[in-house]
Amino acid sequence: MTDTTLERARRSLLGLAVGDAFGQTMFGDHVEVTRRAANRVLPTQRPWPWTDDTAMALSIVEVLGRHRQIDPDALAAAFVRRWADEPERGYGQGAFNLLTRVAAGAPWRREAARMFGGQGSYGNGAAMRAAPIGAYFATDLDRVRDEALRSAEPTHAHPEGAAGAVAVALAAALATSGAPAGEILPEVIRLTPDGITRERLRRAAETALTADPVRVGVELGTGREVAAHDTVPFSLWVAVRHLGSYEDAIWTATAQLGDRDTLGAIVGGVVVMATGEDAIPATWRAAVEPVPDPLR
């Protein structure tokens, strides 16, 4: 792989981090959030803090930079290190408990498989961090799928959790390659493993891009269940709907009642690959907490 691939992953990371931090500022009274979104009123707090979505994506880009592929052992170690340094980043209870046990010496494969009564996690955590994988391997969609599956292993052993990562990574790869908006969801569906996430992606693909986002969010899910199938299809519908406007995409995603930071992270990491990072408003970039270089 060339340095260009890593720069693409870094660009996706930036779009992801800004979307994550923006979404984090949109929690609170839903009526007020809706008003702010309708009038494009930016949050006044500074800086906008990013969350575990960005922390885990930093580990993805670090492992890609050091190994030129997703090495699940290296990725698990990077997840644990960043969690131990900053455990207050908003990790979900399942991930927090898993990383606590792995940090204490438990094997990550065993712990990931034991989650949720032995079925593994089908949460949206593997999806929220996956866009840089698609950006990195954009020229090979089969490779994107395989690397995304490996990226889910340290935390999301359930097939739906892994499918969410695959779908987001594929969307980012297609956006990187300049695929037209109308081709992205069909290609994502073609390569995403069978299951609930894939079926909801089909519903997303059948939904007109002119439809009311609030209604679509109710039908597809906006992360209120914090599940891959409840988060990824709507996120990718928004990304396709606003593929040419990073700003519109983030406002639409984060205005919904749900997992707003993760909606912003997924949408931001995908759409920035179509728009370029210059499409991120300068005021937004200045407001976001600095994103460290993952390779330092």
Coordinates of C-alpha atoms in Angstrom, one line a residue:
M1 CA 0.0 0.0 0.0
T2 CA 1.1 3.5 -0.6
D3 CA 1.1 6.6 1.6
T4 CA -2.0 7.7 -0.3
T5 CA -4.0 5.0 1.3
L6 CA -3.1 6.1 4.8
E7 CA -3.9 9.7 3.9
R8 CA -7.3 8.5 2.8
A9 CA -7.8 6.8 6.1
R10 CA -6.8 9.9 7.9
R11 CA -9.3 12.0 6.0
S12 CA -12.1 9.6 6.9
L13 CA -10.9 9.7 10.5
L14 CA -11.2 13.5 10.4
G15 CA -14.7 13.5 9.0
L16 CA -15.7 10.8 11.5
A17 CA -14.3 12.8 14.4
V18 CA -16.0 16.0 13.5
G19 CA -19.3 14.3 13.0
D20 CA -18.8 12.5 16.3
A21 CA -18.0 15.6 18.2
F22 CA -20.8 17.6 16.5
G23 CA -23.3 14.8 17.4
Q24 CA -22.1 14.8 21.0
T25 CA -23.2 18.5 21.3
M26 CA -26.7 17.6 20.1
F27 CA -27.8 15.7 23.1
G28 CA -30.3 17.3 25.4
D29 CA -33.8 18.5 25.1
H30 CA -35.1 17.2 21.8
V31 CA -37.3 20.2 21.1
E32 CA -34.4 22.5 21.5
V33 CA -32.2 20.2 19.4
T34 CA -34.8 20.2 16.6
R35 CA -35.0 24.0 16.8
R36 CA -31.3 24.3 16.5
A37 CA -31.1 21.9 13.6
A38 CA -33.9 23.7 11.8
N39 CA -32.2 27.0 12.1
R40 CA -28.6 25.7 11.8
V41 CA -27.7 27.1 15.2
L42 CA -24.2 25.9 16.2
P43 CA -23.6 24.8 19.8
T44 CA -21.9 27.4 21.9
Q45 CA -19.7 25.1 24.0
R46 CA -16.0 24.9 23.2
P47 CA -14.4 22.6 22.4
W48 CA -16.7 20.0 21.0
P49 CA -15.5 16.8 22.6
W50 CA -15.2 13.6 20.6
T51 CA -16.1 10.3 22.1
D52 CA -15.2 6.6 22.1
D53 CA -16.3 6.5 18.4
T54 CA -13.2 8.6 17.6
A55 CA -11.0 6.9 20.2
M56 CA -11.6 3.5 18.6
A57 CA -11.3 4.9 15.0
L58 CA -7.9 6.3 16.1
S59 CA -6.9 2.7 16.9
I60 CA -8.2 1.5 13.5
V61 CA -6.0 4.0 11.7
E62 CA -3.0 3.3 13.9
V63 CA -3.2 -0.4 13.1
L64 CA -3.6 0.3 9.4
G65 CA -0.6 2.6 9.5
R66 CA 1.6 0.1 11.3
H67 CA 0.5 -3.2 9.8
R68 CA -1.0 -2.3 6.4
Q69 CA -3.9 -4.5 7.4
I70 CA -6.3 -5.1 10.3
D71 CA -4.4 -7.3 12.8
P72 CA -7.1 -8.2 15.4
D73 CA -4.5 -8.7 18.2
A74 CA -2.9 -5.4 17.6
L75 CA -6.3 -3.7 17.3
A76 CA -7.4 -5.2 20.6
A77 CA -4.3 -4.0 22.3
A78 CA -4.7 -0.5 20.8
F79 CA -8.3 -0.4 22.0
V80 CA -7.3 -1.3 25.5
R81 CA -4.5 1.2 25.6
R82 CA -6.6 4.1 24.6
W83 CA -9.4 3.1 26.9
A84 CA -7.0 2.9 29.8
D85 CA -5.7 6.3 29.0
E86 CA -9.1 7.9 28.7
P87 CA -11.9 5.7 30.1
E88 CA -14.3 8.6 30.3
R89 CA -14.8 8.9 26.6
G90 CA -18.3 7.6 26.7
Y91 CA -17.8 3.9 26.2
G92 CA -20.9 1.8 26.4
Q93 CA -21.2 -0.5 29.4
G94 CA -20.5 -3.6 27.4
A95 CA -17.4 -2.3 25.8
F96 CA -16.2 -0.8 29.1
N97 CA -16.6 -4.1 30.9
L98 CA -14.9 -6.0 28.1
L99 CA -11.9 -3.7 27.9
T100 CA -11.6 -3.8 31.7
R101 CA -11.3 -7.6 31.6
V102 CA -8.9 -7.6 28.7
A103 CA -6.8 -5.0 30.4
A104 CA -6.6 -7.2 33.4
G105 CA -5.2 -10.1 31.3
A106 CA -8.3 -11.9 30.0
P107 CA -8.0 -13.1 26.3
W108 CA -10.0 -10.8 24.1
R109 CA -11.4 -13.6 21.9
R110 CA -13.0 -15.3 24.9
E111 CA -14.3 -12.1 26.3
A112 CA -15.8 -10.9 23.1
A113 CA -17.5 -14.2 22.6
R114 CA -18.9 -14.2 26.1
M115 CA -20.8 -10.9 25.8
F116 CA -24.5 -10.8 26.0
G117 CA -25.0 -14.4 27.2
G118 CA -22.6 -15.9 24.8
Q119 CA -24.0 -14.4 21.6
G120 CA -21.5 -11.6 21.3
S121 CA -22.3 -7.9 20.8
Y122 CA -24.5 -6.8 17.9
G123 CA -24.1 -3.2 18.9
N124 CA -23.1 -0.3 16.6
G125 CA -19.6 0.0 18.0
A126 CA -17.8 -1.9 15.2
A127 CA -19.7 0.2 12.6
M128 CA -19.0 3.6 14.2
R129 CA -15.2 3.2 13.7
A130 CA -15.1 1.3 10.4
A131 CA -15.2 4.1 7.7
P132 CA -11.4 4.5 7.6
I133 CA -11.0 0.9 6.6
G134 CA -13.1 1.5 3.5
A135 CA -11.1 4.6 2.7
Y136 CA -7.8 2.7 3.0
F137 CA -8.7 -0.3 0.9
A138 CA -11.1 1.5 -1.4
T139 CA -9.8 -0.1 -4.6
D140 CA -10.7 -3.6 -3.5
L141 CA -14.2 -4.1 -2.1
D142 CA -13.7 -7.8 -1.2
R143 CA -10.7 -6.7 0.8
V144 CA -12.7 -4.0 2.5
R145 CA -15.3 -6.6 3.5
D146 CA -12.7 -9.0 4.9
E147 CA -10.7 -6.3 6.8
A148 CA -13.9 -4.9 8.2
L149 CA -14.9 -8.3 9.5
R150 CA -11.5 -8.7 11.2
S151 CA -11.9 -5.2 12.7
A152 CA -15.1 -6.3 14.5
E153 CA -13.6 -9.3 16.1
P154 CA -12.1 -7.8 19.3
T155 CA -15.4 -6.4 20.5
H156 CA -18.3 -7.6 18.3
A157 CA -18.5 -11.3 17.9
H158 CA -22.2 -11.3 16.8
P159 CA -22.7 -11.5 13.0
E160 CA -24.9 -8.4 13.1
G161 CA -22.2 -6.3 14.8
A162 CA -19.7 -7.4 12.2
A163 CA -22.2 -6.8 9.3
G164 CA -22.6 -3.2 10.5
A165 CA -18.8 -2.7 10.2
V166 CA -18.8 -4.2 6.7
A167 CA -21.6 -2.0 5.5
V168 CA -20.0 1.2 6.7
A169 CA -16.6 0.4 5.4
L170 CA -18.0 -0.5 2.0
A171 CA -19.9 2.7 1.8
A172 CA -16.8 4.7 2.6
A173 CA -14.9 2.7 0.0
L174 CA -17.5 3.5 -2.7
A175 CA -17.6 7.2 -1.7
T176 CA -13.8 7.3 -2.0
S177 CA -13.9 5.7 -5.4
G178 CA -16.4 8.3 -6.7
A179 CA -19.4 6.0 -7.0
P180 CA -22.6 7.8 -7.8
A181 CA -25.0 8.0 -4.9
G182 CA -27.5 5.7 -6.5
E183 CA -24.9 2.9 -6.7
I184 CA -23.7 2.9 -3.2
L185 CA -26.5 1.1 -1.3
P186 CA -26.9 -1.6 -3.9
E187 CA -23.2 -2.4 -3.8
V188 CA -23.2 -2.3 0.0
I189 CA -26.1 -4.7 0.2
R190 CA -24.4 -7.1 -2.3
L191 CA -21.4 -7.6 -0.1
T192 CA -22.8 -7.2 3.4
P193 CA -23.5 -10.6 5.2
D194 CA -27.0 -11.8 5.4
G195 CA -29.1 -10.8 8.4
I196 CA -31.2 -8.1 9.9
T197 CA -28.7 -5.3 9.1
R198 CA -28.7 -6.3 5.4
E199 CA -32.5 -6.5 5.3
R200 CA -32.8 -3.0 6.7
L201 CA -30.2 -1.8 4.2
R202 CA -32.6 -3.1 1.5
R203 CA -35.4 -1.1 3.0
A204 CA -33.1 2.0 3.0
A205 CA -32.3 1.5 -0.6
E206 CA -36.0 1.3 -1.5
T207 CA -36.7 4.6 0.4
A208 CA -36.8 7.7 -1.7
L209 CA -34.0 10.2 -0.9
T210 CA -36.6 12.9 -0.9
A211 CA -38.5 11.3 2.0
D212 CA -38.7 13.0 5.3
P213 CA -35.6 12.0 7.4
V214 CA -37.6 12.0 10.6
R215 CA -40.0 9.4 9.2
V216 CA -37.2 7.4 7.7
G217 CA -35.4 7.4 11.0
V218 CA -38.5 6.1 12.7
E219 CA -38.8 3.3 10.2
L220 CA -35.1 2.3 10.0
G221 CA -33.9 3.2 13.5
T222 CA -31.6 5.9 14.6
G223 CA -29.5 4.1 17.2
R224 CA -31.9 4.2 20.1
E225 CA -31.3 0.5 20.5
V226 CA -27.5 1.1 20.0
A227 CA -27.6 -1.9 17.6
A228 CA -25.9 -2.2 14.2
H229 CA -29.2 -2.9 12.5
D230 CA -30.8 0.0 14.2
T231 CA -28.1 2.5 13.3
V232 CA -26.3 1.7 10.1
P233 CA -29.1 1.6 7.5
F234 CA -30.4 5.1 8.4
S235 CA -26.8 6.5 8.6
L236 CA -26.0 5.2 5.1
W237 CA -29.3 6.5 3.8
V238 CA -28.4 9.9 5.1
A239 CA -24.9 9.7 3.7
V240 CA -26.3 8.8 0.2
R241 CA -28.9 11.5 0.5
H242 CA -26.3 14.2 1.2
L243 CA -23.3 12.7 -0.5
G244 CA -22.4 16.1 -1.9
S245 CA -22.7 18.1 1.3
Y246 CA -20.8 17.2 4.5
E247 CA -22.6 20.0 6.4
D248 CA -26.1 18.9 5.4
A249 CA -25.3 15.3 6.1
I250 CA -24.2 16.0 9.6
W251 CA -27.1 18.3 10.4
T252 CA -29.6 15.7 9.2
A253 CA -28.0 12.8 11.0
T254 CA -27.5 14.4 14.3
A255 CA -30.9 16.1 14.5
Q256 CA -32.6 12.7 15.0
L257 CA -33.6 11.3 18.4
G258 CA -31.1 8.5 18.9
D259 CA -27.4 7.8 19.1
R260 CA -26.4 11.2 17.7
D261 CA -22.7 11.0 18.1
T262 CA -22.5 7.6 16.4
L263 CA -24.9 8.8 13.6
G264 CA -22.5 11.7 13.1
A265 CA -19.4 9.5 13.2
I266 CA -20.7 7.1 10.6
V267 CA -22.1 9.7 8.2
G268 CA -19.1 12.0 8.6
G269 CA -16.6 9.2 7.9
V270 CA -18.3 8.2 4.7
V271 CA -19.4 11.6 3.3
V272 CA -16.0 13.3 3.7
M273 CA -14.6 10.8 1.3
A274 CA -16.9 12.1 -1.4
T275 CA -16.7 15.8 -0.6
G276 CA -13.1 16.1 0.6
E277 CA -12.1 17.5 3.9
D278 CA -12.3 21.1 2.7
A279 CA -16.1 20.7 2.8
I280 CA -16.0 20.5 6.6
P281 CA -16.8 24.0 7.7
A282 CA -13.7 25.8 9.1
T283 CA -15.7 26.9 12.1
W284 CA -16.5 23.3 12.9
R285 CA -12.9 22.1 12.6
A286 CA -11.8 24.9 14.9
A287 CA -14.4 24.0 17.4
V288 CA -13.6 20.3 17.7
E289 CA -11.3 19.1 20.3
P290 CA -7.9 18.3 18.6
V291 CA -7.7 14.9 17.1
P292 CA -4.2 13.4 17.8
D293 CA -2.0 11.7 15.2
P294 CA -2.8 8.0 15.7
L295 CA 0.7 7.0 14.8
R296 CA 2.5 9.2 17.4

